[in-house]
């Protein structure tokens, strides 16, 4: 590649899960430290970071079409952007990207992005470079301090996954489970609050597997970390995601009943309602053990809103097995849930299993599942109609004077009134729609 001038503007595009969103923010902060500024709206950036997701086939293919689009748009604007591919596709297919996409000058994995500034220097010299090392915890220590935050912030506390569900790429793209140290996390949380955060969502591929030592050297799990963060002045709300049913301990269940700042919402993926399928997926729970676990959470916090993830059309899934998934949905009554068609991922055991399910069958099952989930989501919203609750104001609505925020149960609530982004306002939930609620502001409780 030809040497080029140092980039002055950047754009980071994050795809996939919230951990990628967090990583994208941290990369942007690093670029900011270097004096590189966000490209103005509508302008091509000198440096583009595509922070990619490898979880399903469609997500991974997007990378190549995005690169093509960037090159074209750059040519139109009379420039050749520096392109960095980061995230899970970079980790899984770094060499392939370098071979297939000559416009890409940097490939950087999710555990190596703290080295992005050096990589940019080399790319400016005309050297294409790849870094997909997994130096575990080193990354976080090398990142700049948090200086700016939205009212609802993310904080990655745990990374990687040792569960090896047979369909999933995450253990390969993100590596083994590691927990960030307690002291680093309480410090980062305080910085985020100083920088404007009122709510923090603790992130991890298996966040409930987080473990550490508190300031007295006592072993603590996620519940202990949540307790410590609940002491942070100015922090009003705590959430965590995503959990695995195998790592939910008594302390975490109890925390839901005891810690006011811990919001009444639990995202607990189940994937299927069929024990045969769950076993083939290498999930270490059954439909029944999952339901019993949820009962214990609900006993601790009766108004808990539940969310989950589902895969339809896992290899060999029969109509009767799919019906067990629908039955599980009926039994739980989710406030919200995500569902996906099974996507065979290269290198995973399920990709080579017999009896791959036909696309039309998957389409049809997904539709039925989503209809059931939507029905329950609307029912949940209706059940909260008439209540008053606190809403964290996150942004302006579409119309003048309108605000959008989240209820404790993570519902989107819109309302009109006198408040500002970052306020916690007391809102009457007046009217429930399938995807959001209309509220009426009662008072600004914590401006
Ligand atoms: N660590 C989290 C999130 C994993 S990815 C967890 O275990 O819950 C988020 C969701 O993507 C998964 O819960 C699963 O429902 C879905 N998913 C993962 N691999 C998939 C695949 N190969 N095909 C379709 N959906 C998949
Ligand atoms: Fe993937 Fe399973 Fe790990 Fe979740 S628990 S990241 S689905 S392997
Ligand atoms: Fe995607 Fe990687 Fe997250 S594959 S879902 S970005 S961990």
GROMACS .gro file of C-alpha atoms and ligand atoms in nm:
model
  488
    1UNK     CA    1   0.000   0.000   0.000
    2UNK     CA    2   0.111   0.356  -0.061
    3UNK     CA    3   0.202   0.573   0.238
    4UNK     CA    4  -0.066   0.828   0.318
    5UNK     CA    5  -0.121   1.127   0.546
    6UNK     CA    6  -0.220   1.076   0.908
    7UNK     CA    7  -0.599   1.057   0.949
    8UNK     CA    8  -0.775   1.358   1.101
    9UNK     CA    9  -1.129   1.222   1.119
   10UNK     CA   10  -1.270   0.883   1.209
   11UNK     CA   11  -1.589   0.682   1.212
   12UNK     CA   12  -1.639   0.366   1.418
   13UNK     CA   13  -1.925   0.141   1.306
   14UNK     CA   14  -2.015  -0.130   1.556
   15UNK     CA   15  -2.226  -0.435   1.473
   16UNK     CA   16  -2.338  -0.725   1.689
   17UNK     CA   17  -2.368  -0.732   2.064
   18UNK     CA   18  -2.336  -0.468   2.334
   19UNK     CA   19  -1.981  -0.576   2.403
   20UNK     CA   20  -1.895  -0.457   2.055
   21UNK     CA   21  -2.070  -0.128   2.131
   22UNK     CA   22  -1.852  -0.095   2.440
   23UNK     CA   23  -1.537  -0.181   2.243
   24UNK     CA   24  -1.637   0.069   1.974
   25UNK     CA   25  -1.667   0.345   2.236
   26UNK     CA   26  -1.326   0.257   2.378
   27UNK     CA   27  -1.167   0.263   2.031
   28UNK     CA   28  -1.325   0.603   1.964
   29UNK     CA   29  -1.183   0.731   2.293
   30UNK     CA   30  -0.835   0.612   2.193
   31UNK     CA   31  -0.861   0.786   1.857
   32UNK     CA   32  -0.979   1.099   2.037
   33UNK     CA   33  -0.666   1.091   2.257
   34UNK     CA   34  -0.468   1.094   1.935
   35UNK     CA   35  -0.639   1.413   1.824
   36UNK     CA   36  -0.847   1.233   1.560
   37UNK     CA   37  -1.203   1.366   1.568
   38UNK     CA   38  -1.537   1.213   1.468
   39UNK     CA   39  -1.613   1.277   1.101
   40UNK     CA   40  -1.894   1.531   1.063
   41UNK     CA   41  -2.233   1.389   0.965
   42UNK     CA   42  -2.251   1.327   0.589
   43UNK     CA   43  -1.874   1.350   0.536
   44UNK     CA   44  -1.643   1.059   0.451
   45UNK     CA   45  -1.399   0.984   0.734
   46UNK     CA   46  -1.021   0.953   0.683
   47UNK     CA   47  -1.023   0.642   0.901
   48UNK     CA   48  -1.309   0.393   0.927
   49UNK     CA   49  -1.321   0.116   1.186
   50UNK     CA   50  -1.566  -0.163   1.104
   51UNK     CA   51  -1.625  -0.332   1.437
   52UNK     CA   52  -1.774  -0.657   1.316
   53UNK     CA   53  -1.988  -0.948   1.437
   54UNK     CA   54  -1.945  -1.311   1.335
   55UNK     CA   55  -2.240  -1.466   1.517
   56UNK     CA   56  -2.452  -1.542   1.210
   57UNK     CA   57  -2.365  -1.573   0.843
   58UNK     CA   58  -2.548  -1.258   0.735
   59UNK     CA   59  -2.365  -1.051   0.995
   60UNK     CA   60  -2.024  -1.166   0.867
   61UNK     CA   61  -2.106  -1.109   0.499
   62UNK     CA   62  -2.192  -0.749   0.570
   63UNK     CA   63  -1.823  -0.670   0.620
   64UNK     CA   64  -1.732  -0.718   0.256
   65UNK     CA   65  -2.024  -0.517   0.123
   66UNK     CA   66  -1.940  -0.239   0.369
   67UNK     CA   67  -1.577  -0.231   0.255
   68UNK     CA   68  -1.690  -0.201  -0.107
   69UNK     CA   69  -1.924   0.083  -0.019
   70UNK     CA   70  -1.652   0.269   0.172
   71UNK     CA   71  -1.406   0.247  -0.116
   72UNK     CA   72  -1.668   0.379  -0.358
   73UNK     CA   73  -1.780   0.662  -0.132
   74UNK     CA   74  -1.414   0.753  -0.066
   75UNK     CA   75  -1.337   0.767  -0.439
   76UNK     CA   76  -1.636   0.992  -0.492
   77UNK     CA   77  -1.511   1.228  -0.222
   78UNK     CA   78  -1.159   1.214  -0.370
   79UNK     CA   79  -0.998   1.020  -0.087
   80UNK     CA   80  -0.878   0.673   0.003
   81UNK     CA   81  -0.995   0.602   0.358
   82UNK     CA   82  -0.782   0.396   0.591
   83UNK     CA   83  -0.997   0.094   0.674
   84UNK     CA   84  -0.957  -0.113   0.989
   85UNK     CA   85  -1.161  -0.429   1.040
   86UNK     CA   86  -1.205  -0.499   1.411
   87UNK     CA   87  -1.434  -0.727   1.613
   88UNK     CA   88  -1.519  -1.093   1.579
   89UNK     CA   89  -1.494  -1.130   1.200
   90UNK     CA   90  -1.143  -0.983   1.224
   91UNK     CA   91  -1.057  -1.248   1.482
   92UNK     CA   92  -1.212  -1.537   1.290
   93UNK     CA   93  -1.122  -1.446   0.932
   94UNK     CA   94  -0.838  -1.196   0.956
   95UNK     CA   95  -0.617  -1.359   0.693
   96UNK     CA   96  -0.908  -1.406   0.457
   97UNK     CA   97  -1.003  -1.038   0.487
   98UNK     CA   98  -0.646  -0.932   0.413
   99UNK     CA   99  -0.642  -1.159   0.105
  100UNK     CA  100  -0.988  -1.071  -0.021
  101UNK     CA  101  -1.003  -0.699   0.053
  102UNK     CA  102  -0.691  -0.505  -0.050
  103UNK     CA  103  -0.855  -0.180   0.064
  104UNK     CA  104  -0.826  -0.297   0.426
  105UNK     CA  105  -0.501  -0.190   0.588
  106UNK     CA  106  -0.563  -0.310   0.945
  107UNK     CA  107  -0.719  -0.620   1.098
  108UNK     CA  108  -0.748  -0.608   1.475
  109UNK     CA  109  -0.913  -0.863   1.706
  110UNK     CA  110  -1.140  -0.786   2.004
  111UNK     CA  111  -0.860  -0.852   2.256
  112UNK     CA  112  -0.595  -0.648   2.074
  113UNK     CA  113  -0.760  -0.319   1.986
  114UNK     CA  114  -0.563  -0.122   2.246
  115UNK     CA  115  -0.282  -0.143   1.990
  116UNK     CA  116  -0.487   0.030   1.722
  117UNK     CA  117  -0.298   0.364   1.747
  118UNK     CA  118   0.036   0.193   1.662
  119UNK     CA  119  -0.132   0.001   1.383
  120UNK     CA  120  -0.256   0.329   1.237
  121UNK     CA  121   0.099   0.468   1.239
  122UNK     CA  122   0.215   0.166   1.042
  123UNK     CA  123  -0.078   0.184   0.803
  124UNK     CA  124   0.004   0.550   0.735
  125UNK     CA  125   0.353   0.433   0.636
  126UNK     CA  126   0.188   0.201   0.385
  127UNK     CA  127   0.224  -0.118   0.588
  128UNK     CA  128  -0.083  -0.345   0.610
  129UNK     CA  129  -0.094  -0.511   0.950
  130UNK     CA  130  -0.288  -0.767   1.149
  131UNK     CA  131  -0.312  -0.816   1.526
  132UNK     CA  132  -0.534  -1.095   1.651
  133UNK     CA  133  -0.340  -1.180   1.968
  134UNK     CA  134  -0.536  -1.255   2.281
  135UNK     CA  135  -0.330  -1.094   2.558
  136UNK     CA  136  -0.629  -1.126   2.793
  137UNK     CA  137  -0.655  -0.845   3.043
  138UNK     CA  138  -0.375  -0.624   2.903
  139UNK     CA  139  -0.615  -0.434   2.681
  140UNK     CA  140  -0.807  -0.254   2.954
  141UNK     CA  141  -0.500  -0.118   3.132
  142UNK     CA  142  -0.384   0.038   2.806
  143UNK     CA  143  -0.709   0.222   2.737
  144UNK     CA  144  -0.759   0.591   2.823
  145UNK     CA  145  -0.973   0.706   3.117
  146UNK     CA  146  -1.349   0.743   3.071
  147UNK     CA  147  -1.430   1.112   3.020
  148UNK     CA  148  -1.768   1.116   2.851
  149UNK     CA  149  -2.072   0.899   2.899
  150UNK     CA  150  -2.433   0.874   2.792
  151UNK     CA  151  -2.684   0.843   3.082
  152UNK     CA  152  -2.707   0.468   3.015
  153UNK     CA  153  -2.353   0.332   2.994
  154UNK     CA  154  -2.198  -0.008   2.930
  155UNK     CA  155  -1.915  -0.155   3.134
  156UNK     CA  156  -1.749  -0.476   3.021
  157UNK     CA  157  -1.669  -0.678   3.333
  158UNK     CA  158  -1.610  -1.022   3.185
  159UNK     CA  159  -1.502  -1.143   2.845
  160UNK     CA  160  -1.488  -1.467   2.658
  161UNK     CA  161  -1.675  -1.791   2.696
  162UNK     CA  162  -1.586  -2.145   2.803
  163UNK     CA  163  -1.931  -2.292   2.739
  164UNK     CA  164  -1.884  -2.407   2.379
  165UNK     CA  165  -2.246  -2.432   2.276
  166UNK     CA  166  -2.218  -2.636   1.958
  167UNK     CA  167  -2.361  -2.364   1.728
  168UNK     CA  168  -2.161  -2.069   1.859
  169UNK     CA  169  -1.844  -1.888   1.744
  170UNK     CA  170  -1.795  -1.673   2.053
  171UNK     CA  171  -1.554  -1.907   2.238
  172UNK     CA  172  -1.332  -1.892   1.928
  173UNK     CA  173  -1.361  -1.520   1.852
  174UNK     CA  174  -1.345  -1.389   2.207
  175UNK     CA  175  -1.134  -1.655   2.372
  176UNK     CA  176  -1.151  -1.803   2.723
  177UNK     CA  177  -1.353  -1.655   3.010
  178UNK     CA  178  -1.170  -1.384   3.200
  179UNK     CA  179  -1.293  -1.145   3.467
  180UNK     CA  180  -1.168  -0.790   3.499
  181UNK     CA  181  -1.046  -0.707   3.852
  182UNK     CA  182  -1.294  -0.568   4.107
  183UNK     CA  183  -1.088  -0.256   4.179
  184UNK     CA  184  -1.062  -0.166   3.810
  185UNK     CA  185  -1.436  -0.203   3.769
  186UNK     CA  186  -1.538   0.003   4.072
  187UNK     CA  187  -1.297   0.272   3.951
  188UNK     CA  188  -1.428   0.267   3.593
  189UNK     CA  189  -1.786   0.280   3.723
  190UNK     CA  190  -1.705   0.590   3.931
  191UNK     CA  191  -1.542   0.755   3.631
  192UNK     CA  192  -1.846   0.677   3.418
  193UNK     CA  193  -2.075   0.833   3.677
  194UNK     CA  194  -1.851   1.143   3.696
  195UNK     CA  195  -1.874   1.154   3.318
  196UNK     CA  196  -2.255   1.153   3.318
  197UNK     CA  197  -2.374   0.793   3.356
  198UNK     CA  198  -2.683   0.732   3.573
  199UNK     CA  199  -2.727   0.369   3.473
  200UNK     CA  200  -2.458   0.108   3.412
  201UNK     CA  201  -2.512  -0.222   3.236
  202UNK     CA  202  -2.244  -0.473   3.328
  203UNK     CA  203  -2.147  -0.669   3.019
  204UNK     CA  204  -1.999  -1.011   2.954
  205UNK     CA  205  -2.058  -1.302   2.721
  206UNK     CA  206  -2.121  -1.486   3.047
  207UNK     CA  207  -2.148  -1.202   3.288
  208UNK     CA  208  -2.278  -1.423   3.569
  209UNK     CA  209  -1.946  -1.613   3.558
  210UNK     CA  210  -1.765  -1.298   3.675
  211UNK     CA  211  -1.552  -1.357   3.984
  212UNK     CA  212  -1.303  -1.149   4.175
  213UNK     CA  213  -1.171  -1.037   4.512
  214UNK     CA  214  -1.310  -0.741   4.702
  215UNK     CA  215  -1.094  -0.481   4.879
  216UNK     CA  216  -1.053  -0.711   5.182
  217UNK     CA  217  -0.937  -0.998   4.963
  218UNK     CA  218  -1.265  -1.193   4.993
  219UNK     CA  219  -1.381  -1.390   4.691
  220UNK     CA  220  -1.690  -1.232   4.537
  221UNK     CA  221  -1.918  -1.314   4.246
  222UNK     CA  222  -2.131  -1.089   4.030
  223UNK     CA  223  -2.371  -1.019   4.318
  224UNK     CA  224  -2.079  -0.886   4.527
  225UNK     CA  225  -1.971  -0.662   4.243
  226UNK     CA  226  -2.326  -0.531   4.203
  227UNK     CA  227  -2.342  -0.460   4.578
  228UNK     CA  228  -2.019  -0.259   4.557
  229UNK     CA  229  -2.142  -0.061   4.257
  230UNK     CA  230  -2.471   0.011   4.432
  231UNK     CA  231  -2.262   0.215   4.681
  232UNK     CA  232  -2.142   0.449   4.406
  233UNK     CA  233  -2.304   0.790   4.467
  234UNK     CA  234  -2.487   0.926   4.167
  235UNK     CA  235  -2.536   0.584   4.009
  236UNK     CA  236  -2.909   0.519   4.006
  237UNK     CA  237  -2.949   0.194   3.814
  238UNK     CA  238  -2.756  -0.126   3.755
  239UNK     CA  239  -2.827  -0.396   3.496
  240UNK     CA  240  -2.625  -0.690   3.368
  241UNK     CA  241  -2.622  -0.902   3.054
  242UNK     CA  242  -2.582  -1.174   2.923
  243UNK     CA  243  -2.612  -1.460   3.167
  244UNK     CA  244  -2.596  -1.834   3.125
  245UNK     CA  245  -2.838  -2.047   3.331
  246UNK     CA  246  -2.545  -2.255   3.460
  247UNK     CA  247  -2.379  -1.966   3.645
  248UNK     CA  248  -2.671  -1.811   3.833
  249UNK     CA  249  -2.595  -1.845   4.204
  250UNK     CA  250  -2.807  -1.790   4.517
  251UNK     CA  251  -2.634  -1.461   4.591
  252UNK     CA  252  -2.735  -1.319   4.253
  253UNK     CA  253  -3.093  -1.432   4.297
  254UNK     CA  254  -3.103  -1.275   4.644
  255UNK     CA  255  -2.950  -0.953   4.509
  256UNK     CA  256  -3.257  -0.902   4.293
  257UNK     CA  257  -3.473  -0.885   4.604
  258UNK     CA  258  -3.232  -0.677   4.811
  259UNK     CA  259  -3.062  -0.415   4.598
  260UNK     CA  260  -3.293  -0.132   4.493
  261UNK     CA  261  -3.057  -0.007   4.225
  262UNK     CA  262  -3.054  -0.346   4.053
  263UNK     CA  263  -3.332  -0.313   3.794
  264UNK     CA  264  -3.611  -0.575   3.777
  265UNK     CA  265  -3.503  -0.722   3.445
  266UNK     CA  266  -3.326  -1.045   3.358
  267UNK     CA  267  -3.201  -1.152   3.018
  268UNK     CA  268  -3.147  -1.525   3.040
  269UNK     CA  269  -3.109  -1.704   2.704
  270UNK     CA  270  -3.258  -2.053   2.683
  271UNK     CA  271  -3.231  -2.124   2.305
  272UNK     CA  272  -3.485  -2.409   2.294
  273UNK     CA  273  -3.762  -2.573   2.492
  274UNK     CA  274  -3.662  -2.924   2.388
  275UNK     CA  275  -3.426  -3.121   2.610
  276UNK     CA  276  -3.301  -3.326   2.314
  277UNK     CA  277  -3.210  -3.009   2.126
  278UNK     CA  278  -3.060  -2.845   2.436
  279UNK     CA  279  -2.837  -3.147   2.482
  280UNK     CA  280  -2.726  -3.139   2.118
  281UNK     CA  281  -2.653  -2.770   2.165
  282UNK     CA  282  -2.433  -2.855   2.466
  283UNK     CA  283  -2.641  -2.629   2.688
  284UNK     CA  284  -2.600  -2.760   3.041
  285UNK     CA  285  -2.964  -2.707   3.140
  286UNK     CA  286  -3.300  -2.857   3.059
  287UNK     CA  287  -3.624  -2.674   2.988
  288UNK     CA  288  -3.743  -2.766   3.335
  289UNK     CA  289  -3.427  -2.658   3.520
  290UNK     CA  290  -3.449  -2.326   3.336
  291UNK     CA  291  -3.811  -2.275   3.439
  292UNK     CA  292  -3.733  -2.364   3.799
  293UNK     CA  293  -3.447  -2.116   3.800
  294UNK     CA  294  -3.679  -1.842   3.676
  295UNK     CA  295  -3.925  -1.927   3.953
  296UNK     CA  296  -3.654  -1.860   4.210
  297UNK     CA  297  -3.575  -1.523   4.053
  298UNK     CA  298  -3.943  -1.435   4.046
  299UNK     CA  299  -3.980  -1.532   4.409
  300UNK     CA  300  -3.699  -1.288   4.495
  301UNK     CA  301  -3.839  -1.012   4.275
  302UNK     CA  302  -4.203  -1.067   4.177
  303UNK     CA  303  -4.218  -0.787   3.919
  304UNK     CA  304  -3.908  -0.914   3.734
  305UNK     CA  305  -3.929  -0.869   3.355
  306UNK     CA  306  -3.784  -1.166   3.171
  307UNK     CA  307  -3.604  -1.177   2.842
  308UNK     CA  308  -3.441  -1.459   2.648
  309UNK     CA  309  -3.272  -1.572   2.327
  310UNK     CA  310  -3.398  -1.849   2.100
  311UNK     CA  311  -3.263  -2.037   1.803
  312UNK     CA  312  -3.509  -2.207   1.566
  313UNK     CA  313  -3.408  -2.480   1.324
  314UNK     CA  314  -3.106  -2.619   1.506
  315UNK     CA  315  -2.995  -2.932   1.311
  316UNK     CA  316  -3.245  -3.212   1.361
  317UNK     CA  317  -3.512  -2.994   1.527
  318UNK     CA  318  -3.850  -3.156   1.462
  319UNK     CA  319  -4.189  -2.990   1.459
  320UNK     CA  320  -4.267  -3.153   1.796
  321UNK     CA  321  -3.942  -3.020   1.943
  322UNK     CA  322  -4.018  -2.673   1.811
  323UNK     CA  323  -4.362  -2.700   1.974
  324UNK     CA  324  -4.179  -2.751   2.305
  325UNK     CA  325  -4.009  -2.415   2.250
  326UNK     CA  326  -4.349  -2.252   2.198
  327UNK     CA  327  -4.474  -2.420   2.514
  328UNK     CA  328  -4.178  -2.283   2.709
  329UNK     CA  329  -4.253  -1.934   2.580
  330UNK     CA  330  -4.614  -1.974   2.697
  331UNK     CA  331  -4.494  -2.091   3.036
  332UNK     CA  332  -4.257  -1.800   3.093
  333UNK     CA  333  -4.446  -1.501   2.953
  334UNK     CA  334  -4.145  -1.299   2.839
  335UNK     CA  335  -4.145  -0.920   2.856
  336UNK     CA  336  -3.912  -0.927   2.558
  337UNK     CA  337  -3.709  -1.188   2.369
  338UNK     CA  338  -3.477  -1.232   2.073
  339UNK     CA  339  -3.511  -1.514   1.824
  340UNK     CA  340  -3.288  -1.623   1.540
  341UNK     CA  341  -3.277  -1.877   1.262
  342UNK     CA  342  -2.996  -2.121   1.315
  343UNK     CA  343  -2.694  -2.021   1.107
  344UNK     CA  344  -2.419  -2.280   1.050
  345UNK     CA  345  -2.086  -2.126   1.151
  346UNK     CA  346  -1.757  -2.255   1.012
  347UNK     CA  347  -1.557  -2.453   1.266
  348UNK     CA  348  -1.845  -2.517   1.507
  349UNK     CA  349  -1.962  -2.875   1.573
  350UNK     CA  350  -2.324  -2.808   1.474
  351UNK     CA  351  -2.225  -2.691   1.125
  352UNK     CA  352  -2.143  -3.048   1.023
  353UNK     CA  353  -2.433  -3.220   1.203
  354UNK     CA  354  -2.677  -3.422   0.996
  355UNK     CA  355  -3.034  -3.306   0.931
  356UNK     CA  356  -2.979  -2.936   0.872
  357UNK     CA  357  -3.327  -2.783   0.871
  358UNK     CA  358  -3.457  -2.631   0.545
  359UNK     CA  359  -3.471  -2.250   0.523
  360UNK     CA  360  -3.848  -2.245   0.457
  361UNK     CA  361  -3.907  -2.448   0.770
  362UNK     CA  362  -3.691  -2.214   0.973
  363UNK     CA  363  -3.870  -1.910   0.828
  364UNK     CA  364  -4.206  -2.050   0.922
  365UNK     CA  365  -4.097  -2.148   1.275
  366UNK     CA  366  -3.937  -1.810   1.333
  367UNK     CA  367  -4.262  -1.638   1.236
  368UNK     CA  368  -4.465  -1.846   1.478
  369UNK     CA  369  -4.215  -1.794   1.758
  370UNK     CA  370  -4.199  -1.420   1.701
  371UNK     CA  371  -4.577  -1.396   1.698
  372UNK     CA  372  -4.585  -1.565   2.040
  373UNK     CA  373  -4.310  -1.340   2.176
  374UNK     CA  374  -4.478  -1.025   2.044
  375UNK     CA  375  -4.806  -1.131   2.199
  376UNK     CA  376  -4.638  -1.174   2.539
  377UNK     CA  377  -4.443  -0.851   2.508
  378UNK     CA  378  -4.762  -0.658   2.442
  379UNK     CA  379  -4.930  -0.835   2.733
  380UNK     CA  380  -4.640  -0.742   2.960
  381UNK     CA  381  -4.664  -0.379   2.851
  382UNK     CA  382  -5.037  -0.379   2.916
  383UNK     CA  383  -4.980  -0.525   3.261
  384UNK     CA  384  -4.764  -0.224   3.352
  385UNK     CA  385  -5.016   0.024   3.211
  386UNK     CA  386  -5.158   0.245   3.487
  387UNK     CA  387  -4.847   0.222   3.703
  388UNK     CA  388  -4.612   0.504   3.794
  389UNK     CA  389  -4.240   0.438   3.757
  390UNK     CA  390  -3.909   0.611   3.717
  391UNK     CA  391  -3.787   0.666   3.363
  392UNK     CA  392  -3.427   0.749   3.276
  393UNK     CA  393  -3.438   1.010   3.000
  394UNK     CA  394  -3.200   0.895   2.726
  395UNK     CA  395  -3.281   1.111   2.425
  396UNK     CA  396  -3.520   1.348   2.252
  397UNK     CA  397  -3.819   1.198   2.072
  398UNK     CA  398  -3.915   1.254   1.711
  399UNK     CA  399  -4.149   1.545   1.782
  400UNK     CA  400  -4.059   1.872   1.954
  401UNK     CA  401  -4.096   1.850   2.331
  402UNK     CA  402  -4.096   1.471   2.326
  403UNK     CA  403  -3.855   1.258   2.531
  404UNK     CA  404  -3.762   0.893   2.521
  405UNK     CA  405  -3.638   0.686   2.808
  406UNK     CA  406  -3.643   0.345   2.971
  407UNK     CA  407  -3.862   0.211   3.248
  408UNK     CA  408  -3.709  -0.013   3.518
  409UNK     CA  409  -3.832  -0.309   3.307
  410UNK     CA  410  -3.634  -0.181   3.007
  411UNK     CA  411  -3.945  -0.075   2.816
  412UNK     CA  412  -3.916   0.227   2.587
  413UNK     CA  413  -4.134   0.507   2.724
  414UNK     CA  414  -4.204   0.834   2.547
  415UNK     CA  415  -4.363   1.140   2.700
  416UNK     CA  416  -4.372   1.519   2.684
  417UNK     CA  417  -4.261   1.755   2.956
  418UNK     CA  418  -3.997   1.958   3.124
  419UNK     CA  419  -3.680   1.756   3.166
  420UNK     CA  420  -3.335   1.693   3.021
  421UNK     CA  421  -3.132   1.397   2.900
  422UNK     CA  422  -2.996   1.213   3.202
  423UNK     CA  423  -3.285   1.305   3.434
  424UNK     CA  424  -3.479   1.042   3.623
  425UNK     CA  425  -3.842   1.137   3.604
  426UNK     CA  426  -4.152   0.990   3.764
  427UNK     CA  427  -4.383   0.889   3.482
  428UNK     CA  428  -4.736   0.750   3.472
  429UNK     CA  429  -4.754   0.470   3.213
  430UNK     CA  430  -5.070   0.577   3.036
  431UNK     CA  431  -5.093   0.369   2.722
  432UNK     CA  432  -4.920   0.042   2.626
  433UNK     CA  433  -4.827  -0.036   2.267
  434UNK     CA  434  -4.656  -0.354   2.146
  435UNK     CA  435  -4.308  -0.197   2.147
  436UNK     CA  436  -4.331   0.109   2.369
  437UNK     CA  437  -4.550   0.297   2.614
  438UNK     CA  438  -4.680   0.650   2.623
  439UNK     CA  439  -4.619   0.815   2.956
  440UNK     CA  440  -4.734   1.125   3.139
  441UNK     CA  441  -4.471   1.300   3.346
  442UNK     CA  442  -4.554   1.333   3.718
  443UNK     CA  443  -4.242   1.502   3.846
  444UNK     CA  444  -3.874   1.539   3.783
  445UNK     CA  445  -3.744   1.344   4.082
  446UNK     CA  446  -3.373   1.369   4.033
  447UNK     CA  447  -3.278   1.637   3.789
  448LIG     N1  448  -2.316  -1.516   2.549
  448LIG     C1  449  -2.448  -1.488   2.523
  448LIG     C2  450  -2.475  -1.435   2.384
  448LIG     C3  451  -2.436  -1.517   2.270
  448LIG     S1  452  -2.473  -1.454   2.114
  448LIG     C4  453  -2.531  -1.609   2.558
  448LIG     O1  454  -2.483  -1.717   2.575
  448LIG     O2  455  -2.646  -1.589   2.573
  448LIG     C5  456  -2.641  -1.407   2.127
  448LIG     C6  457  -2.740  -1.504   2.075
  448LIG     O3  458  -2.715  -1.532   1.938
  448LIG     C7  459  -2.736  -1.639   2.141
  448LIG     O4  460  -2.799  -1.641   2.264
  448LIG     C8  461  -2.808  -1.724   2.038
  448LIG     O5  462  -2.948  -1.719   2.058
  448LIG     C9  463  -2.775  -1.655   1.908
  448LIG     N2  464  -2.680  -1.735   1.828
  448LIG    C10  465  -2.554  -1.768   1.859
  448LIG     N3  466  -2.500  -1.845   1.762
  448LIG    C11  467  -2.594  -1.860   1.667
  448LIG    C12  468  -2.599  -1.930   1.542
  448LIG     N4  469  -2.497  -2.001   1.497
  448LIG     N5  470  -2.715  -1.922   1.471
  448LIG    C13  471  -2.821  -1.851   1.516
  448LIG     N6  472  -2.820  -1.785   1.632
  448LIG    C14  473  -2.709  -1.789   1.707
  449LIG    FE1  474  -2.206  -1.876   2.269
  449LIG    FE2  475  -2.306  -2.052   2.439
  449LIG    FE3  476  -2.095  -1.904   2.507
  449LIG    FE4  477  -2.332  -1.790   2.483
  449LIG     S1  478  -2.276  -1.949   2.633
  449LIG     S2  479  -2.140  -1.713   2.404
  449LIG     S3  480  -2.424  -1.903   2.316
  449LIG     S4  481  -2.098  -2.059   2.349
  450LIG    FE1  482  -2.106  -1.086   1.748
  450LIG    FE2  483  -1.874  -1.114   1.861
  450LIG    FE3  484  -2.073  -1.010   1.997
  450LIG     S1  485  -1.967  -1.254   1.722
  450LIG     S2  486  -2.249  -1.111   1.909
  450LIG     S3  487  -1.978  -0.923   1.819
  450LIG     S4  488  -1.916  -1.143   2.075
   0.00000   0.00000   0.00000
